[in-house]
Amino acid sequence: MYVSPEQFMKDRADYARKGIARGRSVVVLSCREGILFVAENPSRTLHKVSEIYDRIGFAAVGKYTEFEHLRVAGIRYADLRGYAYDRSDVTARALANAYAQTLGTVFTTESKPYEVEITVAQVGTDPAADQLYRLTYDGSVTDEPGLVAMGGAAEALTAALSKGLDASAELATVLRRAVEELGRAGGRELGAGDLEVALLDRFRPRRAFSRVPVTEVEAHLTPSGGKG
Amino acid sequence: MSRELVHGPGGSSFTELLRAQAPHLLPGAAPGEPGPPGGVDLPHGTTIVALTCADGVVMAGDRRATMGNVIANRDMEKVFAADDYSVVGIAGTAGIAVELVRLLQVELEHYEKIEGTLLSLEGKANRLSAMIRGNLGNAFRGLSVLPVLAGFDLTGGTGRLFSYDLAGGCYEESAHHSIGSGAFFARGALKKLWRPALAQEEAVRTAVEALYDAADDDSGTGGPDLGRQIWPTCAVVSADGTRFVDAGTLEQVVTDLVAARRDNPGGAR
């Protein structure tokens, strides 16, 4: 049976979009301390957020096995490049391009597209120097200033979070707002145990990525407790 | 991103990845003429000492690299942090040694990132073992390297030491170990100076003194260079992680040692 190329692409895109929309959301935001990753993820071991290289982090929504493939491929790509050249030659831009090619090829040639959306972030010396690249299932790549939201409620989250938050705000403030909006989008209140939080710390030398432990997240979320 | 990176065989070893993707980047992978008998003249890293102490391990290396009877480098680093809880020191052909250390560092970090957890200390020791075994062909061409690995075992809560042979054999040492051209003299010193559960500062002093004794009798090992202010490299690994002793502290240790050895060159006590 004949299917027009337009219809063929549209079907694939719809399929991928549906898969992604089912998943819980992830937001990536610039703040004073660095780039903050906040994911709604009750699992302590199956991560949606990961370290890729010294200044580069990764976040994803969608099908776990598929973005796990991409995460590992990203680490391999970065480590190979850093070993062949120099650690300073590994950049989020190059990695985003490599991901875009892979996703684009899978979208058009494989039997089904990847049901994933990913963000590649590189922390800079100040929020203005941060780089956030958002990649969708078909390999489109966009450079987002300071904020990316992915998953089912991406649009609502972006709209809500882009209001009244600037990149020079403190981590605790940004985290509280992000959790609030994630909860609102999901229609339930989120506690520290439902979250996966990580930071690309702009002031930490070399490997900037670190996971924020649950106790610390809790302290940030409690209005009276913690540093916030 | 090539297809193999995404869909290629799994695994969390960077060395295996490099072997598949870019074998020419493996340490000492230059295609092999056997070379002239006796080998070519290349810089050699010399003496490293390592010893256990009360709360971890200490490793120190002199700073000299020699090429035949010429000093090739006066301030070379031969002790490196392999990751947050281990250090590696390497003696032998400097070019290959430095590459091997770089590979080990990426190997450990690669595993940590992919698996989301640190490799066990035995795991690290075994990975290094495989790398040294991979260098056996080079060793026959006169390009041998020999490492010593020291780390903090987070499971057992102790510092541990591993020595190697050229075939990749890995042996755990319970007290202390030394490698390189001055190793015999350093070992003699360590035998007399080492005691179980030394305090960290004492262990640092002991390591520096063993290097002093090695330099005293081995022309390949660099002695204290007060004129140029070049001190040995000294690393401490404990539950707090890997830390390099700062230059100020080392200067004090070396100055005290040189003063103590005045009129007592053998350090009799």
Short mmCIF file of C-alpha atoms in Angstrom, two decimals:
data_model
loop_
_atom_site.label_atom_id
_atom_site.label_comp_id
_atom_site.label_asym_id
_atom_site.label_seq_id
_atom_site.Cartn_x
_atom_site.Cartn_y
_atom_site.Cartn_z
CA MET A 1 0.00 0.00 0.00
CA TYR A 2 1.32 3.44 -0.89
CA VAL A 3 1.99 5.86 1.96
CA SER A 4 3.09 9.38 1.05
CA PRO A 5 6.37 10.56 2.60
CA GLU A 6 4.52 13.31 4.44
CA GLN A 7 2.14 10.83 6.02
CA PHE A 8 5.02 8.45 6.79
CA MET A 9 6.94 11.14 8.67
CA LYS A 10 3.87 12.43 10.42
CA ASP A 11 2.96 8.96 11.69
CA ARG A 12 6.45 8.47 13.06
CA ALA A 13 6.49 11.87 14.71
CA ASP A 14 3.08 11.26 16.30
CA TYR A 15 4.22 7.90 17.55
CA ALA A 16 7.36 9.35 19.16
CA ARG A 17 5.51 12.34 20.62
CA LYS A 18 2.92 10.10 22.25
CA GLY A 19 5.61 7.97 23.85
CA ILE A 20 7.40 11.02 25.23
CA ALA A 21 4.21 12.67 26.51
CA ARG A 22 3.48 9.64 28.70
CA GLY A 23 6.68 10.17 30.70
CA ARG A 24 7.23 12.38 33.71
CA SER A 25 8.92 15.70 33.13
CA VAL A 26 12.48 16.92 33.60
CA VAL A 27 13.65 20.53 33.82
CA VAL A 28 17.16 21.90 33.33
CA LEU A 29 17.84 25.44 34.55
CA SER A 30 20.75 27.83 34.91
CA CYS A 31 21.24 29.29 38.37
CA ARG A 32 23.96 31.16 40.20
CA GLU A 33 25.71 27.99 41.40
CA GLY A 34 25.61 26.25 38.02
CA ILE A 35 23.15 24.25 35.94
CA LEU A 36 20.46 22.48 37.91
CA PHE A 37 18.74 19.28 36.75
CA VAL A 38 15.43 18.40 38.37
CA ALA A 39 13.66 15.22 37.30
CA GLU A 40 10.56 13.60 38.66
CA ASN A 41 11.97 10.13 39.17
CA PRO A 42 11.20 7.90 42.13
CA SER A 43 13.96 5.43 41.18
CA ARG A 44 17.32 5.84 42.93
CA THR A 45 19.17 3.71 40.40
CA LEU A 46 17.61 4.19 36.97
CA HIS A 47 18.75 7.72 36.32
CA LYS A 48 17.33 10.30 33.94
CA VAL A 49 20.20 12.69 34.60
CA SER A 50 23.86 11.87 34.18
CA GLU A 51 27.41 13.13 33.95
CA ILE A 52 28.92 13.06 30.46
CA TYR A 53 32.19 14.92 30.86
CA ASP A 54 33.99 17.51 33.00
CA ARG A 55 31.58 20.39 32.35
CA ILE A 56 28.82 18.51 30.49
CA GLY A 57 25.64 16.89 31.77
CA PHE A 58 22.77 14.96 30.20
CA ALA A 59 19.06 14.73 30.93
CA ALA A 60 16.39 12.73 29.16
CA VAL A 61 12.74 11.78 29.10
CA GLY A 62 10.99 8.98 27.29
CA LYS A 63 11.91 5.34 26.95
CA TYR A 64 14.62 4.38 29.45
CA THR A 65 16.44 1.79 27.32
CA GLU A 66 16.62 4.17 24.39
CA PHE A 67 18.00 7.19 26.21
CA GLU A 68 20.32 4.93 28.21
CA HIS A 69 21.82 3.87 24.84
CA LEU A 70 22.29 7.53 23.98
CA ARG A 71 23.72 8.40 27.38
CA VAL A 72 26.36 5.66 27.15
CA ALA A 73 27.13 6.64 23.56
CA GLY A 74 27.63 10.23 24.70
CA ILE A 75 30.08 9.20 27.41
CA ARG A 76 31.96 7.04 24.90
CA TYR A 77 32.06 9.86 22.37
CA ALA A 78 33.27 12.39 24.95
CA ASP A 79 35.89 10.14 26.52
CA LEU A 80 37.27 9.09 23.11
CA ARG A 81 37.48 12.68 21.96
CA GLY A 82 39.05 13.90 25.19
CA TYR A 83 41.60 11.10 25.04
CA ALA A 84 42.50 11.70 21.40
CA TYR A 85 42.75 15.49 21.71
CA ASP A 86 42.50 17.21 25.07
CA ARG A 87 39.92 17.41 27.82
CA SER A 88 39.20 21.03 26.88
CA ASP A 89 38.28 19.95 23.33
CA VAL A 90 35.13 18.15 24.43
CA THR A 91 32.19 20.51 23.96
CA ALA A 92 28.43 20.25 24.40
CA ARG A 93 27.94 21.74 20.93
CA ALA A 94 29.86 18.95 19.21
CA LEU A 95 28.11 16.35 21.34
CA ALA A 96 24.69 17.83 20.54
CA ASN A 97 25.51 17.67 16.83
CA ALA A 98 26.55 14.05 17.15
CA TYR A 99 23.31 13.23 18.97
CA ALA A 100 21.32 15.11 16.35
CA GLN A 101 22.82 13.00 13.60
CA THR A 102 22.15 9.78 15.45
CA LEU A 103 18.55 10.69 16.29
CA GLY A 104 17.94 11.92 12.74
CA THR A 105 19.25 8.70 11.24
CA VAL A 106 17.23 6.53 13.60
CA PHE A 107 14.11 8.59 12.88
CA THR A 108 14.28 8.06 9.13
CA THR A 109 15.90 4.65 8.73
CA GLU A 110 15.04 2.44 11.70
CA SER A 111 11.78 0.54 11.99
CA LYS A 112 10.64 2.87 14.75
CA PRO A 113 11.91 6.26 15.98
CA TYR A 114 13.38 6.75 19.44
CA GLU A 115 10.73 7.91 21.89
CA VAL A 116 13.10 10.26 23.67
CA GLU A 117 13.93 13.87 24.17
CA ILE A 118 17.29 14.86 25.60
CA THR A 119 19.15 17.91 26.84
CA VAL A 120 22.90 18.37 26.71
CA ALA A 121 24.15 21.12 29.03
CA GLN A 122 27.57 22.66 29.45
CA VAL A 123 28.23 24.85 32.46
CA GLY A 124 30.17 28.09 31.96
CA THR A 125 31.96 30.50 34.26
CA ASP A 126 28.76 32.56 34.62
CA PRO A 127 25.10 31.92 33.73
CA ALA A 128 25.45 33.84 30.46
CA ALA A 129 28.12 31.37 29.34
CA ASP A 130 25.98 28.28 30.01
CA GLN A 131 24.95 26.24 26.97
CA LEU A 132 21.76 24.19 26.86
CA TYR A 133 20.88 22.14 23.80
CA ARG A 134 17.56 20.43 23.47
CA LEU A 135 17.27 17.49 21.08
CA THR A 136 14.03 15.94 19.97
CA TYR A 137 13.19 12.45 18.63
CA ASP A 138 13.76 13.48 14.99
CA GLY A 139 17.20 15.02 15.56
CA SER A 140 16.13 18.67 15.68
CA VAL A 141 18.44 20.62 17.89
CA THR A 142 17.74 23.96 19.53
CA ASP A 143 19.89 26.18 21.69
CA GLU A 144 17.82 27.24 24.70
CA PRO A 145 18.91 30.14 26.87
CA GLY A 146 18.83 29.17 30.55
CA LEU A 147 15.85 26.83 30.65
CA VAL A 148 14.70 23.55 29.11
CA ALA A 149 11.63 21.56 30.11
CA MET A 150 10.97 18.15 28.59
CA GLY A 151 8.26 15.52 28.84
CA GLY A 152 4.47 15.57 28.76
CA ALA A 153 4.02 18.99 30.32
CA ALA A 154 6.98 20.65 28.61
CA GLU A 155 5.11 23.64 27.21
CA ALA A 156 3.25 24.48 30.41
CA LEU A 157 6.44 24.10 32.42
CA THR A 158 8.45 26.34 30.11
CA ALA A 159 5.77 29.01 30.23
CA ALA A 160 5.48 28.87 34.01
CA LEU A 161 9.20 28.72 34.78
CA SER A 162 10.28 31.42 32.35
CA LYS A 163 8.20 33.88 34.39
CA GLY A 164 9.90 35.41 37.42
CA LEU A 165 13.04 33.29 37.36
CA ASP A 166 16.35 34.59 36.20
CA ALA A 167 19.59 32.75 35.79
CA SER A 168 21.32 34.62 38.60
CA ALA A 169 18.87 33.30 41.22
CA GLU A 170 20.13 31.04 44.00
CA LEU A 171 20.00 27.27 43.68
CA ALA A 172 17.51 26.81 46.54
CA THR A 173 15.10 29.37 45.03
CA VAL A 174 15.32 27.84 41.57
CA LEU A 175 14.92 24.32 42.96
CA ARG A 176 11.82 25.23 44.96
CA ARG A 177 10.19 26.88 41.95
CA ALA A 178 11.05 23.95 39.69
CA VAL A 179 9.61 21.40 42.13
CA GLU A 180 6.50 23.49 42.61
CA GLU A 181 5.85 23.69 38.88
CA LEU A 182 6.68 20.02 38.28
CA GLY A 183 4.15 19.14 40.98
CA ARG A 184 1.53 21.44 39.49
CA ALA A 185 2.07 19.97 36.02
CA GLY A 186 1.72 16.44 37.37
CA GLY A 187 -1.23 17.30 39.59
CA ARG A 188 0.41 16.16 42.84
CA GLU A 189 2.79 17.46 45.46
CA LEU A 190 6.36 16.24 45.08
CA GLY A 191 8.68 15.45 47.97
CA ALA A 192 12.45 15.01 47.94
CA GLY A 193 12.00 11.25 47.56
CA ASP A 194 10.20 11.66 44.22
CA LEU A 195 13.00 13.68 42.71
CA GLU A 196 16.33 13.19 41.05
CA VAL A 197 18.38 16.35 41.44
CA ALA A 198 21.89 17.05 40.16
CA LEU A 199 24.09 20.07 39.69
CA LEU A 200 26.82 21.04 37.24
CA ASP A 201 28.69 23.20 39.71
CA ARG A 202 30.36 26.15 37.97
CA PHE A 203 32.83 26.67 40.83
CA ARG A 204 34.05 23.09 41.08
CA PRO A 205 37.28 22.39 39.20
CA ARG A 206 37.35 19.70 36.51
CA ARG A 207 34.41 17.33 37.07
CA ALA A 208 31.54 19.70 37.75
CA PHE A 209 28.72 17.17 37.95
CA SER A 210 27.37 15.98 41.28
CA ARG A 211 24.13 14.46 42.46
CA VAL A 212 22.33 16.37 45.18
CA PRO A 213 21.51 13.90 48.00
CA VAL A 214 17.88 13.54 49.13
CA THR A 215 18.60 15.04 52.55
CA GLU A 216 20.02 18.16 50.93
CA VAL A 217 17.07 18.43 48.54
CA GLU A 218 14.77 18.15 51.52
CA ALA A 219 16.63 20.92 53.32
CA HIS A 220 16.31 23.18 50.27
CA LEU A 221 12.59 22.45 49.92
CA THR A 222 11.69 23.09 53.57
CA PRO A 223 11.19 26.86 53.79
CA SER A 224 12.69 27.20 57.28
CA GLY A 225 15.47 24.63 56.91
CA GLY A 226 18.67 24.59 54.92
CA LYS A 227 20.39 27.49 53.27
CA GLY A 228 17.33 28.69 51.39
CA MET B 1 28.49 9.65 16.50
CA SER B 2 29.25 6.40 14.73
CA ARG B 3 26.79 3.51 14.80
CA GLU B 4 29.15 1.42 16.92
CA LEU B 5 29.11 4.00 19.70
CA VAL B 6 25.34 3.77 20.04
CA HIS B 7 24.62 0.19 19.09
CA GLY B 8 28.04 -1.37 19.46
CA PRO B 9 28.78 -4.08 22.00
CA GLY B 10 28.11 -2.95 25.54
CA GLY B 11 30.69 -2.79 28.25
CA SER B 12 32.10 -0.15 30.48
CA SER B 13 35.80 -0.50 29.65
CA PHE B 14 37.35 2.46 27.89
CA THR B 15 40.39 0.41 26.89
CA GLU B 16 38.19 -2.08 25.03
CA LEU B 17 36.38 0.81 23.37
CA LEU B 18 39.68 2.35 22.31
CA ARG B 19 40.90 -1.00 20.99
CA ALA B 20 37.78 -1.25 18.82
CA GLN B 21 37.49 2.39 17.73
CA ALA B 22 41.01 3.83 17.63
CA PRO B 23 43.65 1.16 18.28
CA HIS B 24 46.41 3.51 17.12
CA LEU B 25 45.81 5.54 20.29
CA LEU B 26 46.63 2.67 22.65
CA PRO B 27 49.82 3.25 24.67
CA GLY B 28 52.94 2.30 22.72
CA ALA B 29 50.90 1.16 19.73
CA ALA B 30 53.49 2.24 17.15
CA PRO B 31 53.86 -0.55 14.61
CA GLY B 32 56.65 -2.84 15.52
CA GLU B 33 60.12 -3.09 14.19
CA PRO B 34 61.99 -4.92 16.92
CA GLY B 35 64.47 -2.02 17.15
CA PRO B 36 68.23 -2.07 17.70
CA PRO B 37 69.66 -4.41 20.33
CA GLY B 38 69.81 -2.60 23.63
CA GLY B 39 66.92 -0.39 22.59
CA VAL B 40 66.83 3.31 21.85
CA ASP B 41 67.67 6.06 24.29
CA LEU B 42 64.44 7.35 25.81
CA PRO B 43 63.74 9.16 29.08
CA HIS B 44 63.23 6.81 32.01
CA GLY B 45 61.32 7.58 35.15
CA THR B 46 63.10 6.31 38.20
CA THR B 47 62.14 5.70 41.82
CA ILE B 48 58.71 5.46 43.49
CA VAL B 49 58.02 4.37 47.07
CA ALA B 50 54.67 3.52 48.62
CA LEU B 51 53.77 2.56 52.15
CA THR B 52 50.68 1.96 54.24
CA CYS B 53 49.94 4.16 57.22
CA ALA B 54 47.36 4.26 60.00
CA ASP B 55 44.54 5.76 57.97
CA GLY B 56 45.52 4.98 54.40
CA VAL B 57 48.51 4.91 52.07
CA VAL B 58 51.29 7.28 51.08
CA MET B 59 53.12 7.28 47.73
CA ALA B 60 56.10 9.42 46.78
CA GLY B 61 58.30 9.70 43.73
CA ASP B 62 61.50 11.58 42.94
CA ARG B 63 61.32 14.06 40.06
CA ARG B 64 64.13 12.88 37.83
CA ALA B 65 63.96 11.32 34.39
CA THR B 66 67.21 10.02 32.91
CA MET B 67 68.28 9.18 29.37
CA GLY B 68 71.38 7.03 29.58
CA ASN B 69 73.66 9.02 31.84
CA VAL B 70 72.00 12.34 31.02
CA ILE B 71 69.31 13.94 33.17
CA ALA B 72 66.38 14.28 30.76
CA ASN B 73 64.04 16.05 33.14
CA ARG B 74 64.42 17.45 36.66
CA ASP B 75 60.83 18.12 37.58
CA MET B 76 58.83 15.28 36.10
CA GLU B 77 55.73 14.03 37.90
CA LYS B 78 55.62 10.25 38.29
CA VAL B 79 52.89 9.87 40.89
CA PHE B 80 49.35 10.52 39.66
CA ALA B 81 45.84 10.45 41.08
CA ALA B 82 44.13 7.57 39.27
CA ASP B 83 40.77 8.66 40.71
CA ASP B 84 39.37 10.03 43.98
CA TYR B 85 40.53 7.01 46.02
CA SER B 86 43.65 5.70 44.32
CA VAL B 87 47.06 6.81 43.11
CA VAL B 88 49.47 5.22 40.68
CA GLY B 89 53.21 5.66 40.34
CA ILE B 90 55.09 4.46 37.28
CA ALA B 91 58.74 3.74 36.60
CA GLY B 92 60.26 2.90 33.22
CA THR B 93 59.98 4.39 29.74
CA ALA B 94 58.44 7.77 30.50
CA GLY B 95 56.49 8.24 27.26
CA ILE B 96 54.61 4.98 27.60
CA ALA B 97 54.25 5.33 31.37
CA VAL B 98 52.52 8.69 31.06
CA GLU B 99 50.19 7.35 28.37
CA LEU B 100 49.33 4.31 30.47
CA VAL B 101 48.45 6.49 33.43
CA ARG B 102 46.25 8.68 31.23
CA LEU B 103 44.49 5.58 29.94
CA LEU B 104 43.99 4.24 33.47
CA GLN B 105 42.52 7.56 34.60
CA VAL B 106 40.03 7.63 31.73
CA GLU B 107 39.30 3.91 32.21
CA LEU B 108 38.29 4.43 35.86
CA GLU B 109 36.29 7.57 35.17
CA HIS B 110 34.56 5.95 32.18
CA TYR B 111 33.47 3.01 34.31
CA GLU B 112 32.27 5.32 37.06
CA LYS B 113 30.18 7.38 34.65
CA ILE B 114 28.64 4.46 32.80
CA GLU B 115 27.96 2.24 35.81
CA GLY B 116 27.17 5.07 38.21
CA THR B 117 29.44 3.58 40.86
CA LEU B 118 33.15 3.40 41.64
CA LEU B 119 35.12 0.35 40.59
CA SER B 120 36.29 -1.71 43.60
CA LEU B 121 39.97 -1.36 44.50
CA GLU B 122 40.66 -4.92 43.31
CA GLY B 123 38.85 -4.03 40.10
CA LYS B 124 41.17 -1.08 39.58
CA ALA B 125 44.20 -3.24 40.32
CA ASN B 126 43.02 -5.82 37.78
CA ARG B 127 42.40 -3.23 35.07
CA LEU B 128 45.94 -1.94 35.52
CA SER B 129 47.15 -5.52 35.40
CA ALA B 130 45.56 -6.01 31.98
CA MET B 131 47.17 -2.80 30.70
CA ILE B 132 50.64 -3.87 31.81
CA ARG B 133 50.10 -7.29 30.23
CA GLY B 134 49.15 -5.48 27.04
CA ASN B 135 52.53 -3.75 27.13
CA LEU B 136 54.50 -7.01 27.24
CA GLY B 137 55.39 -6.73 23.55
CA ASN B 138 56.86 -3.30 24.21
CA ALA B 139 58.78 -4.64 27.19
CA PHE B 140 60.53 -7.08 24.84
CA ARG B 141 61.46 -4.11 22.65
CA GLY B 142 63.05 -2.44 25.65
CA LEU B 143 60.11 -0.16 26.40
CA SER B 144 59.08 -1.56 29.74
CA VAL B 145 57.02 0.20 32.38
CA LEU B 146 56.25 -0.95 35.90
CA PRO B 147 53.55 0.58 38.10
CA VAL B 148 52.61 0.53 41.74
CA LEU B 149 49.00 1.16 42.74
CA ALA B 150 47.90 2.44 46.12
CA GLY B 151 44.36 3.12 47.15
CA PHE B 152 41.82 3.30 49.88
CA ASP B 153 39.48 0.33 50.04
CA LEU B 154 36.09 1.85 50.85
CA THR B 155 34.60 -1.55 51.69
CA GLY B 156 37.29 -2.64 54.10
CA GLY B 157 38.14 0.86 55.30
CA THR B 158 41.91 0.42 54.85
CA GLY B 159 44.72 1.57 52.60
CA ARG B 160 46.10 -1.14 50.29
CA LEU B 161 49.10 -1.50 47.98
CA PHE B 162 49.55 -3.49 44.78
CA SER B 163 52.81 -4.27 43.00
CA TYR B 164 53.19 -5.64 39.47
CA ASP B 165 55.56 -7.56 37.27
CA LEU B 166 56.16 -7.01 33.54
CA ALA B 167 53.78 -9.83 32.59
CA GLY B 168 50.92 -8.08 34.36
CA GLY B 169 51.13 -10.16 37.55
CA CYS B 170 49.56 -8.26 40.42
CA TYR B 171 50.58 -8.81 44.02
CA GLU B 172 49.20 -7.20 47.13
CA GLU B 173 51.86 -5.78 49.48
CA SER B 174 51.03 -5.50 53.16
CA ALA B 175 53.58 -2.91 54.30
CA HIS B 176 55.57 -1.05 51.68
CA HIS B 177 56.92 -1.32 48.15
CA SER B 178 59.31 0.49 45.86
CA ILE B 179 59.98 0.43 42.11
CA GLY B 180 62.49 1.95 39.69
CA SER B 181 66.25 2.14 39.53
CA GLY B 182 66.63 3.25 43.16
CA ALA B 183 64.12 0.70 44.45
CA PHE B 184 66.64 -1.54 46.20
CA PHE B 185 68.10 1.28 48.24
CA ALA B 186 64.66 2.68 49.02
CA ARG B 187 63.51 -0.75 50.11
CA GLY B 188 66.44 -1.02 52.50
CA ALA B 189 65.50 2.30 54.03
CA LEU B 190 61.81 1.40 54.26
CA LYS B 191 62.64 -1.87 56.02
CA LYS B 192 64.29 0.07 58.79
CA LEU B 193 61.94 3.05 58.92
CA TRP B 194 58.47 1.61 58.35
CA ARG B 195 56.33 0.58 61.30
CA PRO B 196 52.71 -0.56 61.35
CA ALA B 197 50.12 2.22 61.68
CA LEU B 198 52.43 5.18 61.11
CA ALA B 199 50.75 8.55 61.44
CA GLN B 200 50.19 10.27 58.08
CA GLU B 201 52.88 12.95 58.61
CA GLU B 202 55.37 10.32 59.74
CA ALA B 203 54.59 8.21 56.69
CA VAL B 204 55.25 11.22 54.44
CA ARG B 205 58.60 11.80 56.20
CA THR B 206 59.45 8.11 55.85
CA ALA B 207 58.66 8.12 52.12
CA VAL B 208 60.80 11.22 51.53
CA GLU B 209 63.65 9.73 53.57
CA ALA B 210 63.52 6.48 51.57
CA LEU B 211 63.81 8.53 48.37
CA TYR B 212 66.75 10.41 49.90
CA ASP B 213 68.50 7.11 50.54
CA ALA B 214 67.72 5.93 47.01
CA ALA B 215 69.20 9.14 45.56
CA ASP B 216 72.24 8.74 47.80
CA ASP B 217 73.28 5.53 46.04
CA ASP B 218 71.48 5.53 42.68
CA SER B 219 72.52 8.04 40.04
CA GLY B 220 69.11 7.75 38.37
CA THR B 221 67.18 9.04 41.37
CA GLY B 222 66.96 12.77 41.98
CA GLY B 223 67.96 13.94 45.45
CA PRO B 224 66.68 16.99 47.30
CA ASP B 225 67.17 20.02 45.05
CA LEU B 226 67.13 22.94 47.49
CA GLY B 227 68.61 25.31 44.93
CA ARG B 228 65.80 24.84 42.43
CA GLN B 229 63.22 24.11 45.11
CA ILE B 230 62.17 20.86 43.51
CA TRP B 231 60.56 18.49 46.03
CA PRO B 232 59.41 14.91 45.58
CA THR B 233 55.80 14.34 44.54
CA CYS B 234 53.92 12.94 47.49
CA ALA B 235 50.30 11.74 47.58
CA VAL B 236 48.18 10.56 50.49
CA VAL B 237 45.03 8.46 50.04
CA SER B 238 42.64 8.05 52.96
CA ALA B 239 38.90 7.88 53.61
CA ASP B 240 38.87 11.60 52.71
CA GLY B 241 40.11 10.82 49.21
CA THR B 242 43.32 11.50 47.28
CA ARG B 243 45.41 14.49 48.32
CA PHE B 244 48.80 15.73 47.16
CA VAL B 245 51.05 17.08 49.91
CA ASP B 246 51.61 20.81 49.27
CA ALA B 247 55.01 22.26 48.37
CA GLY B 248 55.36 24.16 51.65
CA THR B 249 55.02 21.03 53.77
CA LEU B 250 57.40 19.10 51.53
CA GLU B 251 59.96 21.88 51.67
CA GLN B 252 59.89 21.66 55.48
CA VAL B 253 60.18 17.85 55.43
CA VAL B 254 63.11 17.94 53.00
CA THR B 255 64.89 20.78 54.82
CA ASP B 256 64.58 18.98 58.17
CA LEU B 257 65.83 15.77 56.61
CA VAL B 258 68.85 17.41 55.01
CA ALA B 259 69.68 19.06 58.36
CA ALA B 260 69.33 15.75 60.19
CA ARG B 261 71.65 14.03 57.74
CA ARG B 262 74.39 16.58 58.21
CA ASP B 263 77.41 14.77 59.75
CA ASN B 264 75.25 11.65 59.67
CA PRO B 265 75.01 10.83 55.95
CA GLY B 266 73.63 7.32 56.46
CA GLY B 267 70.96 8.46 58.86
CA ALA B 268 72.15 6.15 61.65
CA ARG B 269 69.94 6.26 64.72
#
